mmCIF file of C-alpha atoms in Angstrom:
data_model
loop_
_atom_site.group_PDB
_atom_site.id
_atom_site.type_symbol
_atom_site.label_atom_id
_atom_site.label_comp_id
_atom_site.label_asym_id
_atom_site.label_seq_id
_atom_site.Cartn_x
_atom_site.Cartn_y
_atom_site.Cartn_z
ATOM 1 C CA MET A 1 -128.755 -21.317 56.370
ATOM 2 C CA THR A 2 -126.584 -22.929 53.719
ATOM 3 C CA HIS A 3 -122.865 -23.246 54.418
ATOM 4 C CA ARG A 4 -120.324 -23.075 51.610
ATOM 5 C CA SER A 5 -116.758 -24.269 51.716
ATOM 6 C CA GLY A 6 -114.034 -24.592 49.156
ATOM 7 C CA PHE A 7 -110.802 -23.351 47.668
ATOM 8 C CA ALA A 8 -109.825 -20.178 45.865
ATOM 9 C CA CYS A 9 -106.492 -19.071 44.509
ATOM 10 C CA PHE A 10 -105.042 -15.810 43.312
ATOM 11 C CA VAL A 11 -102.897 -15.858 40.217
ATOM 12 C CA GLY A 12 -100.951 -13.134 38.518
ATOM 13 C CA ARG A 13 -97.454 -12.294 37.554
ATOM 14 C CA PRO A 14 -94.862 -11.834 40.297
ATOM 15 C CA ASN A 15 -95.542 -8.825 42.517
ATOM 16 C CA ALA A 16 -99.210 -8.427 41.516
ATOM 17 C CA GLY A 17 -100.218 -8.212 45.187
ATOM 18 C CA LYS A 18 -101.467 -11.785 45.667
ATOM 19 C CA SER A 19 -99.874 -12.459 49.062
ATOM 20 C CA THR A 20 -100.887 -9.083 50.507
ATOM 21 C CA LEU A 21 -104.455 -9.741 49.397
ATOM 22 C CA THR A 22 -104.417 -13.205 51.000
ATOM 23 C CA ASN A 23 -103.211 -11.671 54.268
ATOM 24 C CA ALA A 24 -105.890 -8.949 54.110
ATOM 25 C CA LEU A 25 -108.641 -11.539 53.648
ATOM 26 C CA VAL A 26 -107.383 -13.898 56.341
ATOM 27 C CA GLY A 27 -106.641 -11.005 58.675
ATOM 28 C CA THR A 28 -103.202 -12.188 59.708
ATOM 29 C CA LYS A 29 -99.842 -12.809 58.164
ATOM 30 C CA VAL A 30 -99.804 -16.265 56.564
ATOM 31 C CA ALA A 31 -98.267 -15.595 53.164
ATOM 32 C CA ILE A 32 -94.945 -13.794 53.113
ATOM 33 C CA THR A 33 -94.910 -10.453 51.347
ATOM 34 C CA SER A 34 -91.869 -8.726 49.997
ATOM 35 C CA SER A 35 -91.150 -6.156 47.337
ATOM 36 C CA LYS A 36 -88.980 -8.799 45.665
ATOM 37 C CA PRO A 37 -90.808 -10.843 43.040
ATOM 38 C CA GLN A 38 -90.822 -14.638 43.369
ATOM 39 C CA THR A 39 -90.958 -14.726 47.152
ATOM 40 C CA THR A 40 -93.760 -17.275 47.423
ATOM 41 C CA ARG A 41 -92.538 -20.820 46.875
ATOM 42 C CA HIS A 42 -95.219 -22.930 48.500
ATOM 43 C CA ALA A 43 -98.949 -23.020 47.915
ATOM 44 C CA ILE A 44 -99.640 -21.511 51.321
ATOM 45 C CA ARG A 45 -103.260 -21.661 52.344
ATOM 46 C CA GLY A 46 -104.955 -18.965 54.332
ATOM 47 C CA ILE A 47 -108.344 -19.779 55.808
ATOM 48 C CA VAL A 48 -111.210 -17.279 56.036
ATOM 49 C CA HIS A 49 -113.817 -18.374 58.619
ATOM 50 C CA ARG A 50 -117.374 -17.016 58.342
ATOM 51 C CA ASP A 51 -120.668 -18.125 59.844
ATOM 52 C CA ASP A 52 -121.944 -19.047 56.396
ATOM 53 C CA ALA A 53 -118.721 -20.207 54.735
ATOM 54 C CA GLN A 54 -115.136 -21.317 54.933
ATOM 55 C CA LEU A 55 -112.915 -19.979 52.173
ATOM 56 C CA VAL A 56 -109.497 -21.593 51.867
ATOM 57 C CA ILE A 57 -107.078 -19.432 49.886
ATOM 58 C CA VAL A 58 -104.249 -21.144 48.110
ATOM 59 C CA ASP A 59 -101.431 -18.740 47.429
ATOM 60 C CA THR A 60 -99.421 -19.644 44.355
ATOM 61 C CA PRO A 61 -96.030 -18.445 43.137
ATOM 62 C CA GLY A 62 -96.165 -15.810 40.389
ATOM 63 C CA VAL A 63 -96.252 -17.309 36.913
ATOM 64 C CA HIS A 64 -93.272 -16.467 34.742
ATOM 65 C CA LYS A 65 -91.295 -17.848 31.834
ATOM 66 C CA PRO A 66 -89.011 -20.339 33.601
ATOM 67 C CA ARG A 67 -85.243 -20.104 33.180
ATOM 68 C CA THR A 68 -84.212 -22.708 35.734
ATOM 69 C CA LEU A 69 -85.466 -26.029 37.016
ATOM 70 C CA LEU A 70 -86.775 -24.180 40.079
ATOM 71 C CA GLY A 71 -88.723 -21.858 37.776
ATOM 72 C CA GLN A 72 -90.313 -24.840 36.029
ATOM 73 C CA ARG A 73 -91.232 -26.466 39.328
ATOM 74 C CA LEU A 74 -92.860 -23.225 40.503
ATOM 75 C CA ASN A 75 -94.929 -22.997 37.311
ATOM 76 C CA ASP A 76 -96.000 -26.634 37.707
ATOM 77 C CA VAL A 77 -97.170 -25.902 41.254
ATOM 78 C CA VAL A 78 -99.322 -23.086 39.871
ATOM 79 C CA ARG A 79 -100.976 -25.182 37.160
ATOM 80 C CA GLU A 80 -101.715 -28.025 39.552
ATOM 81 C CA THR A 81 -103.296 -25.531 41.925
ATOM 82 C CA TRP A 82 -105.477 -23.933 39.250
ATOM 83 C CA SER A 83 -106.947 -27.246 38.243
ATOM 84 C CA GLU A 84 -107.995 -28.083 41.804
ATOM 85 C CA VAL A 85 -109.694 -24.917 43.101
ATOM 86 C CA ASP A 86 -113.332 -23.784 42.936
ATOM 87 C CA VAL A 87 -112.662 -20.185 41.890
ATOM 88 C CA VAL A 88 -109.643 -18.236 40.616
ATOM 89 C CA GLY A 89 -108.848 -14.560 41.188
ATOM 90 C CA PHE A 90 -106.617 -13.131 38.440
ATOM 91 C CA CYS A 91 -104.674 -10.197 39.939
ATOM 92 C CA VAL A 92 -103.380 -7.267 37.891
ATOM 93 C CA PRO A 93 -101.994 -4.132 39.591
ATOM 94 C CA ALA A 94 -103.924 -0.903 38.920
ATOM 95 C CA ASP A 95 -100.745 1.119 38.459
ATOM 96 C CA GLU A 96 -99.116 -0.977 35.715
ATOM 97 C CA LYS A 97 -100.262 -1.464 32.139
ATOM 98 C CA VAL A 98 -101.564 -4.899 31.159
ATOM 99 C CA GLY A 99 -98.497 -6.523 29.600
ATOM 100 C CA PRO A 100 -97.298 -9.684 27.862
ATOM 101 C CA GLY A 101 -96.872 -11.429 31.245
ATOM 102 C CA ASP A 102 -100.568 -10.898 32.037
ATOM 103 C CA ARG A 103 -101.614 -12.095 28.580
ATOM 104 C CA TYR A 104 -99.464 -15.205 28.954
ATOM 105 C CA ILE A 105 -101.227 -16.057 32.220
ATOM 106 C CA ALA A 106 -104.642 -15.311 30.687
ATOM 107 C CA SER A 107 -103.897 -17.714 27.826
ATOM 108 C CA GLU A 108 -102.989 -20.406 30.382
ATOM 109 C CA LEU A 109 -106.125 -19.615 32.414
ATOM 110 C CA ARG A 110 -108.385 -20.055 29.391
ATOM 111 C CA LYS A 111 -107.748 -23.792 29.685
ATOM 112 C CA VAL A 112 -109.357 -23.888 33.139
ATOM 113 C CA ALA A 113 -111.899 -21.073 32.668
ATOM 114 C CA LYS A 114 -114.398 -23.447 31.060
ATOM 115 C CA ARG A 115 -114.634 -25.413 34.304
ATOM 116 C CA THR A 116 -113.576 -22.889 36.926
ATOM 117 C CA PRO A 117 -114.967 -19.353 37.345
ATOM 118 C CA VAL A 118 -112.301 -16.630 37.048
ATOM 119 C CA ILE A 119 -112.715 -13.217 38.703
ATOM 120 C CA GLY A 120 -110.601 -10.311 37.496
ATOM 121 C CA VAL A 121 -109.063 -8.401 40.422
ATOM 122 C CA VAL A 122 -107.448 -4.995 39.896
ATOM 123 C CA THR A 123 -105.102 -4.701 42.897
ATOM 124 C CA LYS A 124 -103.207 -1.804 44.488
ATOM 125 C CA THR A 125 -105.918 0.793 43.716
ATOM 126 C CA ASP A 126 -104.354 2.948 46.460
ATOM 127 C CA LEU A 127 -101.433 3.567 44.061
ATOM 128 C CA ALA A 128 -103.571 4.643 41.086
ATOM 129 C CA LYS A 129 -105.883 7.501 40.064
ATOM 130 C CA PRO A 130 -109.584 6.721 39.439
ATOM 131 C CA GLU A 131 -109.173 7.106 35.664
ATOM 132 C CA GLN A 132 -106.196 4.689 35.714
ATOM 133 C CA ILE A 133 -108.338 2.138 37.537
ATOM 134 C CA ALA A 134 -111.175 2.566 35.032
ATOM 135 C CA GLU A 135 -108.728 2.101 32.131
ATOM 136 C CA GLN A 136 -107.361 -1.042 33.741
ATOM 137 C CA LEU A 137 -110.842 -2.537 34.149
ATOM 138 C CA LEU A 138 -111.535 -1.857 30.468
ATOM 139 C CA ALA A 139 -108.178 -3.279 29.399
ATOM 140 C CA LEU A 140 -108.850 -6.466 31.356
ATOM 141 C CA GLN A 141 -112.140 -7.076 29.554
ATOM 142 C CA ASP A 142 -110.131 -7.691 26.385
ATOM 143 C CA VAL A 143 -107.822 -10.184 28.075
ATOM 144 C CA LEU A 144 -110.280 -12.846 29.242
ATOM 145 C CA GLU A 145 -113.998 -13.381 29.794
ATOM 146 C CA PHE A 146 -114.282 -12.842 33.527
ATOM 147 C CA GLU A 147 -117.274 -13.777 35.664
ATOM 148 C CA GLU A 148 -116.777 -10.503 37.543
ATOM 149 C CA LEU A 149 -114.293 -7.626 37.616
ATOM 150 C CA ILE A 150 -113.485 -5.846 40.873
ATOM 151 C CA PRO A 151 -110.948 -3.177 41.922
ATOM 152 C CA VAL A 152 -109.477 -3.646 45.435
ATOM 153 C CA SER A 153 -106.767 -2.351 47.722
ATOM 154 C CA ALA A 154 -105.401 -4.715 50.355
ATOM 155 C CA VAL A 155 -103.519 -1.793 51.897
ATOM 156 C CA ASP A 156 -106.525 0.399 52.753
ATOM 157 C CA GLY A 157 -109.121 -2.385 52.722
ATOM 158 C CA PHE A 158 -111.046 -1.006 49.733
ATOM 159 C CA GLN A 159 -113.589 -3.643 48.549
ATOM 160 C CA VAL A 160 -111.721 -6.541 50.210
ATOM 161 C CA LYS A 161 -115.005 -7.651 51.848
ATOM 162 C CA GLN A 162 -116.828 -7.447 48.495
ATOM 163 C CA LEU A 163 -114.153 -9.593 46.863
ATOM 164 C CA GLU A 164 -114.544 -12.124 49.673
ATOM 165 C CA ASP A 165 -118.301 -12.253 48.987
ATOM 166 C CA LEU A 166 -117.722 -12.804 45.252
ATOM 167 C CA LEU A 167 -115.340 -15.693 45.976
ATOM 168 C CA VAL A 168 -117.613 -17.283 48.598
ATOM 169 C CA ALA A 169 -120.626 -17.108 46.254
ATOM 170 C CA ARG A 170 -118.789 -19.445 43.877
ATOM 171 C CA LEU A 171 -117.943 -22.132 46.412
ATOM 172 C CA PRO A 172 -119.935 -25.349 46.570
ATOM 173 C CA GLU A 173 -122.224 -26.004 49.529
ATOM 174 C CA GLY A 174 -120.473 -28.078 52.159
ATOM 175 C CA PRO A 175 -119.292 -28.357 55.772
ATOM 176 C CA GLN A 176 -116.185 -26.749 57.280
ATOM 177 C CA LEU A 177 -112.939 -28.216 55.968
ATOM 178 C CA TYR A 178 -110.739 -26.986 58.841
ATOM 179 C CA PRO A 179 -111.365 -26.434 62.574
ATOM 180 C CA ASP A 180 -112.279 -22.934 63.790
ATOM 181 C CA GLY A 181 -109.237 -20.856 64.549
ATOM 182 C CA ASP A 182 -106.957 -22.557 62.021
ATOM 183 C CA LEU A 183 -105.486 -19.900 59.759
ATOM 184 C CA THR A 184 -103.287 -22.079 57.584
ATOM 185 C CA ASP A 185 -102.529 -25.766 57.150
ATOM 186 C CA GLU A 186 -98.846 -25.225 56.462
ATOM 187 C CA PRO A 187 -96.619 -26.868 59.062
ATOM 188 C CA GLU A 188 -95.193 -24.266 61.447
ATOM 189 C CA GLN A 189 -91.658 -25.009 60.309
ATOM 190 C CA THR A 190 -92.524 -24.037 56.729
ATOM 191 C CA LEU A 191 -94.008 -20.743 57.895
ATOM 192 C CA VAL A 192 -90.997 -20.041 60.109
ATOM 193 C CA ALA A 193 -88.622 -20.744 57.199
ATOM 194 C CA GLU A 194 -90.684 -18.402 54.999
ATOM 195 C CA LEU A 195 -90.537 -15.598 57.569
ATOM 196 C CA ILE A 196 -86.746 -15.949 57.822
ATOM 197 C CA ARG A 197 -86.534 -15.888 54.043
ATOM 198 C CA GLU A 198 -88.698 -12.785 53.884
ATOM 199 C CA ALA A 199 -86.435 -10.992 56.364
ATOM 200 C CA ALA A 200 -83.321 -12.084 54.454
ATOM 201 C CA LEU A 201 -84.749 -10.719 51.188
ATOM 202 C CA GLU A 202 -85.415 -7.222 52.469
ATOM 203 C CA GLY A 203 -82.891 -4.723 51.183
ATOM 204 C CA VAL A 204 -80.808 -7.230 49.254
ATOM 205 C CA ARG A 205 -79.576 -6.400 45.779
ATOM 206 C CA ASP A 206 -81.763 -7.670 42.948
ATOM 207 C CA GLU A 207 -79.581 -10.580 41.870
ATOM 208 C CA LEU A 208 -80.151 -12.471 45.075
ATOM 209 C CA PRO A 209 -83.838 -13.360 45.679
ATOM 210 C CA HIS A 210 -84.026 -16.582 43.701
ATOM 211 C CA SER A 211 -80.811 -17.752 45.267
ATOM 212 C CA ILE A 212 -81.995 -17.789 48.872
ATOM 213 C CA ALA A 213 -83.535 -20.880 50.441
ATOM 214 C CA VAL A 214 -84.106 -21.498 54.142
ATOM 215 C CA THR A 215 -84.431 -24.776 56.035
ATOM 216 C CA VAL A 216 -85.366 -25.060 59.700
ATOM 217 C CA GLU A 217 -83.110 -27.739 61.192
ATOM 218 C CA GLU A 218 -84.586 -27.810 64.684
ATOM 219 C CA MET A 219 -87.474 -26.262 66.588
ATOM 220 C CA LEU A 220 -87.613 -27.314 70.253
ATOM 221 C CA PRO A 221 -88.815 -25.856 73.550
ATOM 222 C CA ARG A 222 -85.791 -25.210 75.786
ATOM 223 C CA GLU A 223 -85.355 -27.812 78.546
ATOM 224 C CA ASP A 224 -85.303 -25.443 81.525
ATOM 225 C CA LYS A 225 -87.550 -22.755 80.016
ATOM 226 C CA ARG A 226 -90.734 -24.177 78.539
ATOM 227 C CA ASP A 227 -91.926 -20.774 77.316
ATOM 228 C CA LEU A 228 -88.821 -20.347 75.135
ATOM 229 C CA LEU A 229 -88.508 -21.977 71.736
ATOM 230 C CA ASP A 230 -85.056 -22.647 70.265
ATOM 231 C CA ILE A 231 -84.990 -22.454 66.464
ATOM 232 C CA TYR A 232 -81.932 -23.404 64.410
ATOM 233 C CA ALA A 233 -82.118 -22.516 60.727
ATOM 234 C CA THR A 234 -79.826 -22.429 57.709
ATOM 235 C CA VAL A 235 -79.946 -19.805 54.972
ATOM 236 C CA TYR A 236 -78.636 -21.226 51.686
ATOM 237 C CA VAL A 237 -77.181 -19.177 48.841
ATOM 238 C CA GLU A 238 -75.732 -20.405 45.542
ATOM 239 C CA ARG A 239 -72.324 -18.738 45.460
ATOM 240 C CA PRO A 240 -69.676 -17.653 47.971
ATOM 241 C CA SER A 241 -69.996 -14.027 46.768
ATOM 242 C CA GLN A 242 -73.673 -14.075 47.789
ATOM 243 C CA LYS A 243 -72.772 -15.260 51.271
ATOM 244 C CA GLY A 244 -71.004 -11.964 51.864
ATOM 245 C CA ILE A 245 -74.030 -9.981 50.706
ATOM 246 C CA VAL A 246 -76.359 -11.857 53.051
ATOM 247 C CA LEU A 247 -74.012 -11.648 56.041
ATOM 248 C CA GLY A 248 -73.163 -7.973 55.533
ATOM 249 C CA HIS A 249 -70.172 -6.156 57.062
ATOM 250 C CA GLN A 250 -69.047 -8.140 60.135
ATOM 251 C CA GLY A 251 -72.326 -10.059 60.066
ATOM 252 C CA GLU A 252 -74.367 -6.901 60.729
ATOM 253 C CA ARG A 253 -76.958 -7.672 58.063
ATOM 254 C CA MET A 254 -77.550 -11.180 59.321
ATOM 255 C CA LYS A 255 -78.026 -9.860 62.853
ATOM 256 C CA ALA A 256 -80.719 -7.486 61.559
ATOM 257 C CA VAL A 257 -82.344 -10.330 59.600
ATOM 258 C CA GLY A 258 -82.390 -12.479 62.737
ATOM 259 C CA ALA A 259 -83.959 -9.716 64.826
ATOM 260 C CA GLN A 260 -86.665 -8.980 62.254
ATOM 261 C CA ALA A 261 -87.468 -12.653 61.658
ATOM 262 C CA ARG A 262 -87.565 -13.359 65.377
ATOM 263 C CA GLN A 263 -90.190 -10.635 65.925
ATOM 264 C CA GLN A 264 -92.412 -12.038 63.174
ATOM 265 C CA ILE A 265 -91.982 -15.646 64.364
ATOM 266 C CA GLN A 266 -92.882 -14.672 67.957
ATOM 267 C CA LYS A 267 -96.027 -12.985 66.631
ATOM 268 C CA LEU A 268 -96.906 -16.067 64.592
ATOM 269 C CA LEU A 269 -96.281 -18.651 67.334
ATOM 270 C CA GLY A 270 -97.210 -16.555 70.354
ATOM 271 C CA THR A 271 -94.101 -17.548 72.294
ATOM 272 C CA LYS A 272 -90.593 -16.226 72.989
ATOM 273 C CA VAL A 273 -88.037 -17.417 70.473
ATOM 274 C CA TYR A 274 -84.262 -17.848 70.385
ATOM 275 C CA LEU A 275 -83.217 -17.888 66.722
ATOM 276 C CA SER A 276 -79.853 -19.142 65.494
ATOM 277 C CA LEU A 277 -79.072 -18.559 61.809
ATOM 278 C CA HIS A 278 -76.232 -19.956 59.704
ATOM 279 C CA VAL A 279 -75.425 -19.093 56.099
ATOM 280 C CA LYS A 280 -74.220 -21.888 53.810
ATOM 281 C CA VAL A 281 -73.351 -22.113 50.125
ATOM 282 C CA ALA A 282 -75.189 -24.835 48.160
ATOM 283 C CA LYS A 283 -73.631 -24.467 44.746
ATOM 284 C CA ASP A 284 -76.186 -23.755 41.967
ATOM 285 C CA TRP A 285 -78.975 -25.422 43.948
ATOM 286 C CA GLN A 286 -81.701 -24.086 41.661
ATOM 287 C CA ARG A 287 -80.477 -26.251 38.791
ATOM 288 C CA ASP A 288 -79.776 -29.400 40.753
ATOM 289 C CA PRO A 289 -82.740 -31.784 41.267
ATOM 290 C CA LYS A 290 -81.096 -33.483 44.269
ATOM 291 C CA GLN A 291 -80.516 -30.200 46.086
ATOM 292 C CA LEU A 292 -83.979 -28.900 45.145
ATOM 293 C CA ARG A 293 -85.504 -31.955 46.809
ATOM 294 C CA ARG A 294 -83.391 -31.494 49.911
ATOM 295 C CA LEU A 295 -84.459 -27.861 50.191
ATOM 296 C CA GLY A 296 -88.092 -28.843 49.910
ATOM 297 C CA PHE A 297 -89.024 -28.200 46.264
#
């Protein structure tokens, strides 16, 4: 039996369902998902293990016209990723018309499509009527020459397995790249920071998402209780006014964020967690190369 192994990535504009799809394929939560666009900052890899293949999914930030240095860095991450994978899945939601953002990405993808197969993925079919889905598939044919077109829903599992097969079929033959049981090669601290950031983004007003960054300062087992992990993290915002939004009235919001993040982190690490969160202002960090580096971009 031949064994295939290689890398795939999903691209699409922000909120096209890329992270949810990655999680559905890997079967666990490795990429953070949020209704806020621009939540993915790192190329997080999810790993799908099969008897006949190992598919490593690289999750990229949504491509957009950059307005800040951070935006440019995110777009650079995407282009680097595209040029290094074996197959690309271009995600477009079933319930939204193909727009200028999608065409912009398609024009960028044309540069790699000669070397790298691109599969068109119509996501979120659970939110659309059959005729809407059919229209979307037709509309996509005009956007780019795809190797295959497939409608899927990560939410109800519709055709997720078929998409996996299409991606695997385009991987080169080769041995496993990661040990069995590995689901991601991101360091745990990065994943923990992402989960805190995801919790902090929920229910925040729209002007905030880009302005939140999280760093994990310390992650240590407690001296007297080996089954308890102490995590100290800092949530950075750009302006003092945003600090108030994140903290909420008498710190209520931050407490809720901590509780939600702690649950997710315990699930991820399989151990009890004590989580201490602080909110700090790092003035205009998205435009400052020094601060971007410090915050891990």
